[in-house]
Coordinates of C-alpha atoms and ligand atoms in Angstrom, one line a residue:
X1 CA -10.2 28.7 7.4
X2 CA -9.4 25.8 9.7
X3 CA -11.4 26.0 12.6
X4 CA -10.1 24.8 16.1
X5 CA -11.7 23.0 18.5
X6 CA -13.6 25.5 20.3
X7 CA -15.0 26.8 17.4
X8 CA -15.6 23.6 15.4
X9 CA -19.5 23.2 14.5
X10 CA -21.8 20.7 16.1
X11 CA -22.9 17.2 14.9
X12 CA -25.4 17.1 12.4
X13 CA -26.6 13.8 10.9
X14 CA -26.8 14.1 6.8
X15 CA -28.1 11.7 4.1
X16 CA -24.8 10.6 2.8
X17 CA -24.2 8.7 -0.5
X18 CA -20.9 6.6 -0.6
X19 CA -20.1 5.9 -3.9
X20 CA -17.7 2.8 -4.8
X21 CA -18.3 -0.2 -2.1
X22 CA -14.9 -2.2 -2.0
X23 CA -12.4 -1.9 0.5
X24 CA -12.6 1.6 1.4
X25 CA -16.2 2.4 0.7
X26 CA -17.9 0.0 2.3
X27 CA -16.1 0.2 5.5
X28 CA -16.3 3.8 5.2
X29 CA -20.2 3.4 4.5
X30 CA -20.9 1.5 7.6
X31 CA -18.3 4.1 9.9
X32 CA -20.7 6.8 8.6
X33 CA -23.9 4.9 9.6
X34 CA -22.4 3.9 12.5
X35 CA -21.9 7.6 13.8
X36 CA -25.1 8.6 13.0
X37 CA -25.4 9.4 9.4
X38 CA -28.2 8.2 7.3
X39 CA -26.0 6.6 4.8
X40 CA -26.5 5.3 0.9
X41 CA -23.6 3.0 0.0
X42 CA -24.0 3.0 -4.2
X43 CA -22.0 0.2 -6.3
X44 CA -22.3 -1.1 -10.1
X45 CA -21.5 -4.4 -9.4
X46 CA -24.9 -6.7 -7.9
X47 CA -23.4 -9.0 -6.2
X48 CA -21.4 -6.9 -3.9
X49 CA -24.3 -4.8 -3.5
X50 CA -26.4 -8.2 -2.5
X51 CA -24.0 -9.6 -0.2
X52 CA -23.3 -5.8 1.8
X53 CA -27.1 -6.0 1.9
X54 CA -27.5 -8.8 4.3
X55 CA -24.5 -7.7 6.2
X56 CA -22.0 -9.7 4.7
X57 CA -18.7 -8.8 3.4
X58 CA -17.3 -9.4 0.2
X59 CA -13.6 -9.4 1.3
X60 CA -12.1 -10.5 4.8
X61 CA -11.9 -7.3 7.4
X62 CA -11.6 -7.6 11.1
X63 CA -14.7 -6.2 12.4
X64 CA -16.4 -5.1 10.0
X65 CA -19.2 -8.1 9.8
X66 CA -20.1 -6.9 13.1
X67 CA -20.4 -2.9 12.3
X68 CA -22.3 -3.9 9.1
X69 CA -24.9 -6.1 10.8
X70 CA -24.8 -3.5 13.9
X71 CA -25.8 -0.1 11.6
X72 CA -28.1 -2.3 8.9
X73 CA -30.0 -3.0 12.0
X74 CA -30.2 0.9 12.6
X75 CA -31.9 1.3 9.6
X76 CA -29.6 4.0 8.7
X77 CA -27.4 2.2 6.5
X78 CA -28.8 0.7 2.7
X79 CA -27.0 0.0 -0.2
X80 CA -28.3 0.0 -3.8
X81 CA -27.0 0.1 -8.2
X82 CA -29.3 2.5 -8.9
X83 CA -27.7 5.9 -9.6
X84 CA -31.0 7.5 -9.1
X85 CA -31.0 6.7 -5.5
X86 CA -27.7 7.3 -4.7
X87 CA -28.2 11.2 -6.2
X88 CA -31.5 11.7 -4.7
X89 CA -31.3 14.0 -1.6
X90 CA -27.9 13.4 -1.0
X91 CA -26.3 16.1 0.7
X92 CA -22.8 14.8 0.4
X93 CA -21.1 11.8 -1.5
X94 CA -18.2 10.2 -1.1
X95 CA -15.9 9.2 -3.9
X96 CA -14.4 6.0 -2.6
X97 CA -14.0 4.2 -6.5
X98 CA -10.9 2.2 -6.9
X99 CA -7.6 3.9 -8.8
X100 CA -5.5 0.8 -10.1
X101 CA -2.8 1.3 -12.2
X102 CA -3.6 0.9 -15.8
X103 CA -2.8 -1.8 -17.9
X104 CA 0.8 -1.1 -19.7
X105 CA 1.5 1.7 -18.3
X106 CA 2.8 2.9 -15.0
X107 CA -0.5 6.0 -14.2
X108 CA -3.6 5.5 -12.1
X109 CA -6.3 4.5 -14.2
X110 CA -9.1 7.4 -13.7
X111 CA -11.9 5.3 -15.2
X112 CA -14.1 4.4 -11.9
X113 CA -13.6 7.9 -11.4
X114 CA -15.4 9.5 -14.3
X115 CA -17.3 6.8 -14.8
X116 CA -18.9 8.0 -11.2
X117 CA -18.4 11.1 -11.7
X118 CA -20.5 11.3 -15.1
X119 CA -23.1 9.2 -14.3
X120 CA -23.8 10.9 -11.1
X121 CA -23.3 14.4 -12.2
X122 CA -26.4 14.9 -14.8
X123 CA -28.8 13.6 -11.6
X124 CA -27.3 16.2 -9.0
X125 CA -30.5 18.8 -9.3
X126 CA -29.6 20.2 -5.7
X127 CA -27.2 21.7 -3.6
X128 CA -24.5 19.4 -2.7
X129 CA -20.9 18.6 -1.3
X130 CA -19.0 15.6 -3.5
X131 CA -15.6 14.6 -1.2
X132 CA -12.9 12.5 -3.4
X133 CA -11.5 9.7 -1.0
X134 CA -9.9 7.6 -4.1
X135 CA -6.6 8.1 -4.5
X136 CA -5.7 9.9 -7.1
X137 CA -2.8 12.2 -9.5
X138 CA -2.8 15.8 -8.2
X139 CA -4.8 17.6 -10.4
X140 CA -8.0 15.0 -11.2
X141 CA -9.7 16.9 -7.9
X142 CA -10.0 20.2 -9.7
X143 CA -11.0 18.6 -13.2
X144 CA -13.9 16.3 -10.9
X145 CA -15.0 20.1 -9.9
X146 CA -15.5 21.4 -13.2
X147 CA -16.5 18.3 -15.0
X148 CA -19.2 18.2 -12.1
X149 CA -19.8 22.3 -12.5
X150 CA -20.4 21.4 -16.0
X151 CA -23.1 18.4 -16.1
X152 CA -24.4 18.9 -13.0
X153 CA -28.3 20.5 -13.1
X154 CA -27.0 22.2 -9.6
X155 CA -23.7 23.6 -11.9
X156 CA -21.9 25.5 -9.2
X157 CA -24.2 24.7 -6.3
X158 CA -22.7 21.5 -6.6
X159 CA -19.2 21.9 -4.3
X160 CA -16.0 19.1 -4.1
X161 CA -13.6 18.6 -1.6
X162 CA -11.2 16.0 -1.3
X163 CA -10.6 14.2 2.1
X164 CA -7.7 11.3 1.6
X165 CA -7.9 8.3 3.5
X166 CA -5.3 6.6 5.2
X167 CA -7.0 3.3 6.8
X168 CA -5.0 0.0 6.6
X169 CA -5.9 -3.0 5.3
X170 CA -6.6 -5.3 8.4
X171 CA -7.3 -2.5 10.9
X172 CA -9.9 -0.3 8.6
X173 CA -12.7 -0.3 11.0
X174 CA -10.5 1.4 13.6
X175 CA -8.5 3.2 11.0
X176 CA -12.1 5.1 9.9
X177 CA -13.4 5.1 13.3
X178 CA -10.1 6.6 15.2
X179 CA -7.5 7.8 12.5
X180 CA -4.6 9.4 13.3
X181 CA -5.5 12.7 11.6
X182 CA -8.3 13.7 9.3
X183 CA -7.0 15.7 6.4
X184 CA -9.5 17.9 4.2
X185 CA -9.1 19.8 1.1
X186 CA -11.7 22.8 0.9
X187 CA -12.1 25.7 -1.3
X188 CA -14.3 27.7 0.7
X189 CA -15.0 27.6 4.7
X190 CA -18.3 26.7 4.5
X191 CA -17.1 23.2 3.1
X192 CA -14.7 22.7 6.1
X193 CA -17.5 23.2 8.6
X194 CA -19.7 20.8 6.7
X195 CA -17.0 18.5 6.9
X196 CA -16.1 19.4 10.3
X197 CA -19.8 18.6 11.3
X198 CA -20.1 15.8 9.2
X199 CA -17.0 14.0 11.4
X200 CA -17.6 15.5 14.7
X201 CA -18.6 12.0 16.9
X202 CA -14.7 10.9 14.9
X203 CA -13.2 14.8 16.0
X204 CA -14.3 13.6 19.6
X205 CA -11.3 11.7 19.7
X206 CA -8.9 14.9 19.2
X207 CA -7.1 13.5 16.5
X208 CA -5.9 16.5 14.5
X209 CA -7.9 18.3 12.1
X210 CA -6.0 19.4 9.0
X211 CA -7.4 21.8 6.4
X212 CA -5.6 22.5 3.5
X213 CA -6.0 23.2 -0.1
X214 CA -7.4 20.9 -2.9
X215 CA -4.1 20.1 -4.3
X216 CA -2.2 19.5 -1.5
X217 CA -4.8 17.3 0.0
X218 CA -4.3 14.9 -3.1
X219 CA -0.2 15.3 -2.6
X220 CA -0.5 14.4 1.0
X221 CA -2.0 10.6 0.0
X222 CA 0.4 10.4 -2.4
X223 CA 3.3 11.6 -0.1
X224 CA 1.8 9.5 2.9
X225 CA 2.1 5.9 0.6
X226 CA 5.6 7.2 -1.2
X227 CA 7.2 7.8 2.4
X228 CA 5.9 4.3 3.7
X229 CA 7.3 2.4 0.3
X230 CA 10.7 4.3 0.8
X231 CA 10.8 3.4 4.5
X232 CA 9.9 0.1 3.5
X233 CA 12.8 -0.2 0.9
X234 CA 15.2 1.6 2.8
X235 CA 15.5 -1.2 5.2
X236 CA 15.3 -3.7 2.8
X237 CA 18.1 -2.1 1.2
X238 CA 19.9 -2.0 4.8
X239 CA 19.0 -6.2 4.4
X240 CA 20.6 -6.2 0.9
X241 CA 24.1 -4.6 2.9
X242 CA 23.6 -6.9 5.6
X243 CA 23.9 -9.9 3.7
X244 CA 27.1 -8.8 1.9
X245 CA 28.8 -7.9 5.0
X246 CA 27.5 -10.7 7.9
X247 CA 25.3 -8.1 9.6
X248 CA 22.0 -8.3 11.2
X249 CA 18.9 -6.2 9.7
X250 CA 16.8 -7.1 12.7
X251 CA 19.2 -5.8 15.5
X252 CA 19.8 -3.1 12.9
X253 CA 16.5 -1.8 12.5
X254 CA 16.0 -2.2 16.3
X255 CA 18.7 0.2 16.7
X256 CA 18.5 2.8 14.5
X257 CA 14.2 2.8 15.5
X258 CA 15.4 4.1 19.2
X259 CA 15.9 7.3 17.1
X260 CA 12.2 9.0 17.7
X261 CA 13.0 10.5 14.4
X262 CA 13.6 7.9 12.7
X263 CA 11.2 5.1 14.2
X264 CA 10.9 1.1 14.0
X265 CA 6.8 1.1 12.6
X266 CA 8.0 -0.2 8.9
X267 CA 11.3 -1.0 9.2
X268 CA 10.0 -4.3 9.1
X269 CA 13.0 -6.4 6.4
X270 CA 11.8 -9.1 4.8
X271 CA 9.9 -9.4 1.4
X272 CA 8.8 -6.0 1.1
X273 CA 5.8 -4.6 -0.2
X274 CA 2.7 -5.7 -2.1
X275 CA -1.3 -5.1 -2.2
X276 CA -3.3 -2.5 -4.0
X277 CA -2.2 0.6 -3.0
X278 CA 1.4 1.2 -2.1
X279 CA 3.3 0.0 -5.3
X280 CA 0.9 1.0 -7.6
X281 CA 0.4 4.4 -6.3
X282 CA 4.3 5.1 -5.9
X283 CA 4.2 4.0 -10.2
X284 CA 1.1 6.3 -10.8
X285 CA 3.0 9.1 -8.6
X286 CA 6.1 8.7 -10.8
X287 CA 3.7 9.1 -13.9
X288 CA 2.1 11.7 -12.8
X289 CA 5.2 13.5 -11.8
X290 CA 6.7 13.1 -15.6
X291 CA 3.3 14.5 -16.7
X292 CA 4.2 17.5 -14.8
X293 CA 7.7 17.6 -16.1
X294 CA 9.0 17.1 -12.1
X295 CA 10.0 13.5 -12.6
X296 CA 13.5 14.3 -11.2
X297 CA 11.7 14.9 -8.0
X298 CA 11.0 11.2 -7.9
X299 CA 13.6 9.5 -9.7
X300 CA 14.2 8.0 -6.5
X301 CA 10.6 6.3 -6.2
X302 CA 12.1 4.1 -9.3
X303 CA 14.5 2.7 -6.7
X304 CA 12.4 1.8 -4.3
X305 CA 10.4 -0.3 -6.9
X306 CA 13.1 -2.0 -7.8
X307 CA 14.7 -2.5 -4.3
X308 CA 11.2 -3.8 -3.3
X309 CA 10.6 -6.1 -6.4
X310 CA 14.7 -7.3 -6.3
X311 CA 13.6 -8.6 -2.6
X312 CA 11.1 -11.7 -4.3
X313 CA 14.1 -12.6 -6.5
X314 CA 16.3 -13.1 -3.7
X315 CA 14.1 -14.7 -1.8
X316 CA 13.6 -17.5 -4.6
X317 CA 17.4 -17.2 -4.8
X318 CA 17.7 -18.2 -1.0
X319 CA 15.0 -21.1 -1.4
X320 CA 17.5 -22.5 -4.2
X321 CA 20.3 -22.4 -2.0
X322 CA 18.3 -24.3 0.8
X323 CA 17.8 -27.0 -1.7
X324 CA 21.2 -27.3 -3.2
X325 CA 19.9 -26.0 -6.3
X326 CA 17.5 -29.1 -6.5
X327 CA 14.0 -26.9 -7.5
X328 CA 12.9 -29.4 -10.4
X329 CA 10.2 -31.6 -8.5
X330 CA 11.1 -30.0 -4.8
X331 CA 8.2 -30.0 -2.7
X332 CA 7.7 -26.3 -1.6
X333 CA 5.9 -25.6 0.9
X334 CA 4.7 -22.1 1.5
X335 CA 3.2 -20.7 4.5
X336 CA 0.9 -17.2 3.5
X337 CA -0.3 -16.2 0.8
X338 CA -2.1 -12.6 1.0
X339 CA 0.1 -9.7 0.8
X340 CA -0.4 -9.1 4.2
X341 CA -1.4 -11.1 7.2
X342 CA -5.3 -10.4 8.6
X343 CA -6.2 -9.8 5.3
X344 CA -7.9 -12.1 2.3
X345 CA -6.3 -9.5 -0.4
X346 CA -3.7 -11.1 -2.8
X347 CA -3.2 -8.1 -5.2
X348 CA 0.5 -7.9 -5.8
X349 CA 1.2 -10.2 -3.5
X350 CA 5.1 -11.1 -2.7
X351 CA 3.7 -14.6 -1.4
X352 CA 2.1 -15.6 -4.7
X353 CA 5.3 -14.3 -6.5
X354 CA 7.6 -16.3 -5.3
X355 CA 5.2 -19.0 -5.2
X356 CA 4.2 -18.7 -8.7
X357 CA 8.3 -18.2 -9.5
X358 CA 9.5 -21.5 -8.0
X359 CA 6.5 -23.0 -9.6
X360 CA 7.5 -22.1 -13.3
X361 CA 11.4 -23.3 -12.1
X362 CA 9.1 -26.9 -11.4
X363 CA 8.8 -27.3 -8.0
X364 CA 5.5 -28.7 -6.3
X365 CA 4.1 -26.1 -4.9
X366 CA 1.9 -26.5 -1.7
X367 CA 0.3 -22.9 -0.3
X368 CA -1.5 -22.4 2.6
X369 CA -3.0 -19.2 3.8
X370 CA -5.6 -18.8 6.5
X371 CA -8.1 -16.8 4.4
X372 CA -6.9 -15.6 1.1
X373 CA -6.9 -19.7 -0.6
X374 CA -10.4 -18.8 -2.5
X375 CA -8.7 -15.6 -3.7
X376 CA -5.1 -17.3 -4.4
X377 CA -6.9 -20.1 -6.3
X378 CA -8.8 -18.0 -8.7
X379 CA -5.8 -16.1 -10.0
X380 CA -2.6 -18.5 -10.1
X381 CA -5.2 -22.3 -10.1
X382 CA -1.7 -23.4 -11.6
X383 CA -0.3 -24.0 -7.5
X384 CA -2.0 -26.4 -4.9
X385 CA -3.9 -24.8 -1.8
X386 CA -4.4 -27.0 1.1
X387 CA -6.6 -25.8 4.1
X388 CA -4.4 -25.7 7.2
X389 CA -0.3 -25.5 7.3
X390 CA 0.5 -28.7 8.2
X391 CA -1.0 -30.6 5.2
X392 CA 1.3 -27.6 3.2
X393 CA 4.0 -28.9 4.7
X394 CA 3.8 -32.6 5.1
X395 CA 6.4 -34.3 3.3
X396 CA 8.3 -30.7 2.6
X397 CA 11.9 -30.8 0.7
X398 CA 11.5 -27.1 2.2
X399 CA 9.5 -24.3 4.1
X400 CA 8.9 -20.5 3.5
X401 CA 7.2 -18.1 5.6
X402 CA 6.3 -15.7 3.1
X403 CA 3.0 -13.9 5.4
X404 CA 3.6 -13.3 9.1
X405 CA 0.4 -14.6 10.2
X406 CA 0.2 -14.8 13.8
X407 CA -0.5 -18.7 13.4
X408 CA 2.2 -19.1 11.7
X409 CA 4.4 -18.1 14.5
X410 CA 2.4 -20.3 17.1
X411 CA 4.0 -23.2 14.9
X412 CA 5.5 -25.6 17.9
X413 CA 9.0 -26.0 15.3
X414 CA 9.6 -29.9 16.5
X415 CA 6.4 -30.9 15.4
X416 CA 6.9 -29.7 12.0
X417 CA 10.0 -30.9 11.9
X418 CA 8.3 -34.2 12.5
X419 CA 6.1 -34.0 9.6
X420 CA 9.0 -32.7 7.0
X421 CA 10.8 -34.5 4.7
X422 CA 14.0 -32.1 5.4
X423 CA 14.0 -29.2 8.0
X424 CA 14.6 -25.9 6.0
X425 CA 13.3 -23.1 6.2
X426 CA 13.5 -19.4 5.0
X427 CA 11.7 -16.6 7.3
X428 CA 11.3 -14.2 4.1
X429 CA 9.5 -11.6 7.1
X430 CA 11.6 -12.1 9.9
X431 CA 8.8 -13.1 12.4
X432 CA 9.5 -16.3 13.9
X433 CA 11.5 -16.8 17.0
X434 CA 15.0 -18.2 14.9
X435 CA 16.7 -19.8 18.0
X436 CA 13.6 -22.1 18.5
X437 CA 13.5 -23.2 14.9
X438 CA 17.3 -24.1 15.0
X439 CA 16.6 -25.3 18.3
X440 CA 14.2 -28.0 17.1
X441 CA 16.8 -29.2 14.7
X442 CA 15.5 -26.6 11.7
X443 CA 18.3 -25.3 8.5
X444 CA 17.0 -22.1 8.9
X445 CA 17.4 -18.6 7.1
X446 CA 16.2 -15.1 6.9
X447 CA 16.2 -12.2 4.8
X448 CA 18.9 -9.7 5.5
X449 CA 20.3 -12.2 8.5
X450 CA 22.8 -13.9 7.2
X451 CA 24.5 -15.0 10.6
X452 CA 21.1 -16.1 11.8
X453 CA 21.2 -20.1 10.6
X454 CA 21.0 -23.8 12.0
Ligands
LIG501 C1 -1.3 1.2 2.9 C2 -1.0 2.4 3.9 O1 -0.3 1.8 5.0 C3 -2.3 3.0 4.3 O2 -2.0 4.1 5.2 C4 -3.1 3.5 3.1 O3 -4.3 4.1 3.4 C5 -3.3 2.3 2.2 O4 -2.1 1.7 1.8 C6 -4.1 2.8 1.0 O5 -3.5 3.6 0.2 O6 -5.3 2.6 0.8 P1 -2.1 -1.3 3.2 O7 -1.9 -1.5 1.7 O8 -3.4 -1.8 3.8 O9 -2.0 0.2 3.6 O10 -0.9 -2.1 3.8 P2 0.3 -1.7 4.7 O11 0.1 -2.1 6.1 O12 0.8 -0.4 4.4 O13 1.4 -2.8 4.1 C7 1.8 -2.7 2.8 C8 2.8 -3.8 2.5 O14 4.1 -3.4 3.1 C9 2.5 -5.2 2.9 O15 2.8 -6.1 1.9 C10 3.4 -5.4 4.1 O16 3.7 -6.7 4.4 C11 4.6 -4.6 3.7 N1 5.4 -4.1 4.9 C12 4.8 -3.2 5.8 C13 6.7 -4.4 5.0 O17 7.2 -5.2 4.2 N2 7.5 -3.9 6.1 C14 6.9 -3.1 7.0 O18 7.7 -2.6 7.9 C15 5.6 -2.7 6.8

């Protein structure tokens, strides 16, 4: 079934319908458009809808202003709430609806899903290939396929195949546009050479084209996230040994990434992970895996959680010891406050964690961040946001660098120093250049470096 290059079917432009316009949806939406597709991008909520209409993006993304203003121009890209015209004439929609994790309880919540999925299905009168991007528990793929067989008008005419996505937050033009691979989950042939037409101008690029089966199509998101999380732990768990015995995470990382099979991409120490998919969708694998009565199999998930969450606590811990155990009426000054740099998303951010942590201990806490403030603000208005890092940190009992944003690290360390009311610091991501801080007269420390200090 999986056709290789020589064989692989030519381009054909379709009238696609991309359902769900948030992070994945709408970037995916404009990719579409902008490789020749005459593309629908559908939404409930208006005011996303409005702003993606005049080519203007309701989150912070690299790029993507300019590929939504480039393929509206086109004429081949719309958006719209009506259900009606996302259905009509579409040859294939996307599910690209958000999976959070649902309230009290550690599983995805499916609701976007069959919301979508039912509101959609009783107007699909015609022939028709649905593709699941969302990431989901193994299993909802082949209930969307005979909920859909069900309601749909089209009944089995209507097909579904499940394409994960892997694009990062930050870099999700280029992650849609060039991926690394393109994974599909078909039933039947046909479905992969749709697909395979579909994505040919991305095919171009000779990334590999993997075709597999429904379930393992959903495993391979879930595995994909689970893998990155433990990698992420692992060395964070390496930190946790580092700091007990004198040793060096960085350097430690460094060497054991010469190993080509082992690798330095995400052996980054420092605060470990946040946002809306990794720890989330490690929990909702862990719930889905006790569904299936296989939660042995990822007992070890649990651990990684709990390395990953124990990393905030000792970061707070550390910011104590800089002040001599002085919090009450500290000003704290944090630098960063997405849960990742080049990005305005603040969903389970480490940054605000802490931040919100030392605030409830009653410090003053001062957060800057260069484009997540309006985000920060609405969900934890209890801190103080100040617009660039140096008003954060006039005045500061002490510093943290909780988001490695690049202008963070262009931070000339004896002018800050100037502006302090002490010199400390904590690097809770291990990206600025610790002999220069301690060279410019800073008390500085890291995570997982316990040698490293002025
Ligand atoms: C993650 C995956 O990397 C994507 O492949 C996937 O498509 C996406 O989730 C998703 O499921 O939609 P993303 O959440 O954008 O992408 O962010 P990552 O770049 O993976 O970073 C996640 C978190 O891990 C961040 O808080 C980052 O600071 C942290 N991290 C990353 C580390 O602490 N150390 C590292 O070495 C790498």
């Amino acid at each position: 079934m999986n056709s290789n290059e020589s064989t692989r079917p030519a381009f054909a432009p379709r009238r696609i319908t991309v359902v769900g316009c948030g992070y994945l949806g709408a970037v995916h939406a404009a990719a579409m458009a902008e490789i020749g597709h005459d593309v629908v991008g559908f939404d409930v909520d208006e005011a996303k809808v409005a702003l993606l209409s005049q080519g203007r993006t309701p989150f912070y993304e690299p790029e993507l202003d300019e590929l939504l203003e480039r393929t509206l121009a086109t004429g081949r890209l719309r958006f719209t709430t009506s259900y009606e015209e996302a259905a009509s004439g579409a040859e294939v929609l996307f599910l690209c609806v958000g999976t959070p994790q649902a309230p009290g309880s550690n599983a995805a919540d499916l609701k976007y899903v069959w919301s979508a999925v039912d509101n959609l299905g009783p107007l699909l009168d015609h022939p028709c290939l649905v593709v699941g991007k969302s990431t989901v528990p193994v299993g909802t793929a082949e209930h969307v396929r005979d909920r859909l067989h069900e309601i749909a008008p089209a009944g089995e005419q209507v097909r579904l195949a499940w394409n994960p996505e892997f694009l990062r937050e930050g870099f999700a033009v280029k992650d849609t546009l060039t991926p690394d691979r393109l994974v599909v989950g078909v039933e039947r042939p046909e479905d992969e050479q749709e697909l395979a037409s579909l994505y040919a101008p991305v095919l171009d690029h000779g990334m590999p084209w993997v075709v597999v089966d429904l379930a393992t199509a959903q495993l391979v998101k879930n595995a994909a996230n689970a893998f990155l999380a433990t990698k992420i732990s692992f060395i964070n768990a390496m930190a946790e040994l580092c700091e007990a015995t004198g040793a060096d995470v960085v350097a430690l990382a460094d060497a054991i990434g010469y190993d080509a099979r082992i690798g330095r991409r995400f052996l980054q120490a420092g605060l470990g992970f946040g946002g809306g998919c990794l720890p989330k969708d490690i929990r909702g694998f862990m719930a889905r895996a006790e569904e299936l009565r296989v939660d042995e199999a990822l007992h070890f998930l649990r651990d990684v959680d709990d390395i990953n969450r124990r990393r905030r606590r000792r970061a707070v811990e550390m910011t104590h010891e800089l002040l001599g155990g002085a919090v009450t009426g500290a000003h704290v000054a944090v630098l960063g406050a997405a849960f990742k740099p080049d990005s305005d998303d603040i969903r389970d951010s480490p940054a605000l964690d802490v931040a919100s942590t030392l605030h409830e201990r009653g410090a003053r806490v001062f957060v800057h961040d260069p484009k997540a403030l309006d985000n920060a603000r609405r969900t934890r208005p209890q801190l103080t946001y100040c617009d660039t890092a140096l008003e954060a940190c006039k005045d500061a009992d002490v510093v943290l660098h909780l988001t490695e944003w690049r202008e963070y690290r262009d931070i000339d360390p004896a002018e800050l120093a100037a502006i302090v009311a002490s010199p400390r610091i904590l690097d809770a991501r291990n990206a600025l250049d610790a002999p220069a801080w301690i060279g410019a007269g800073w008390t500085f420390k890291a995570l997982g470096r316990p040698r490293v200090a002025g």
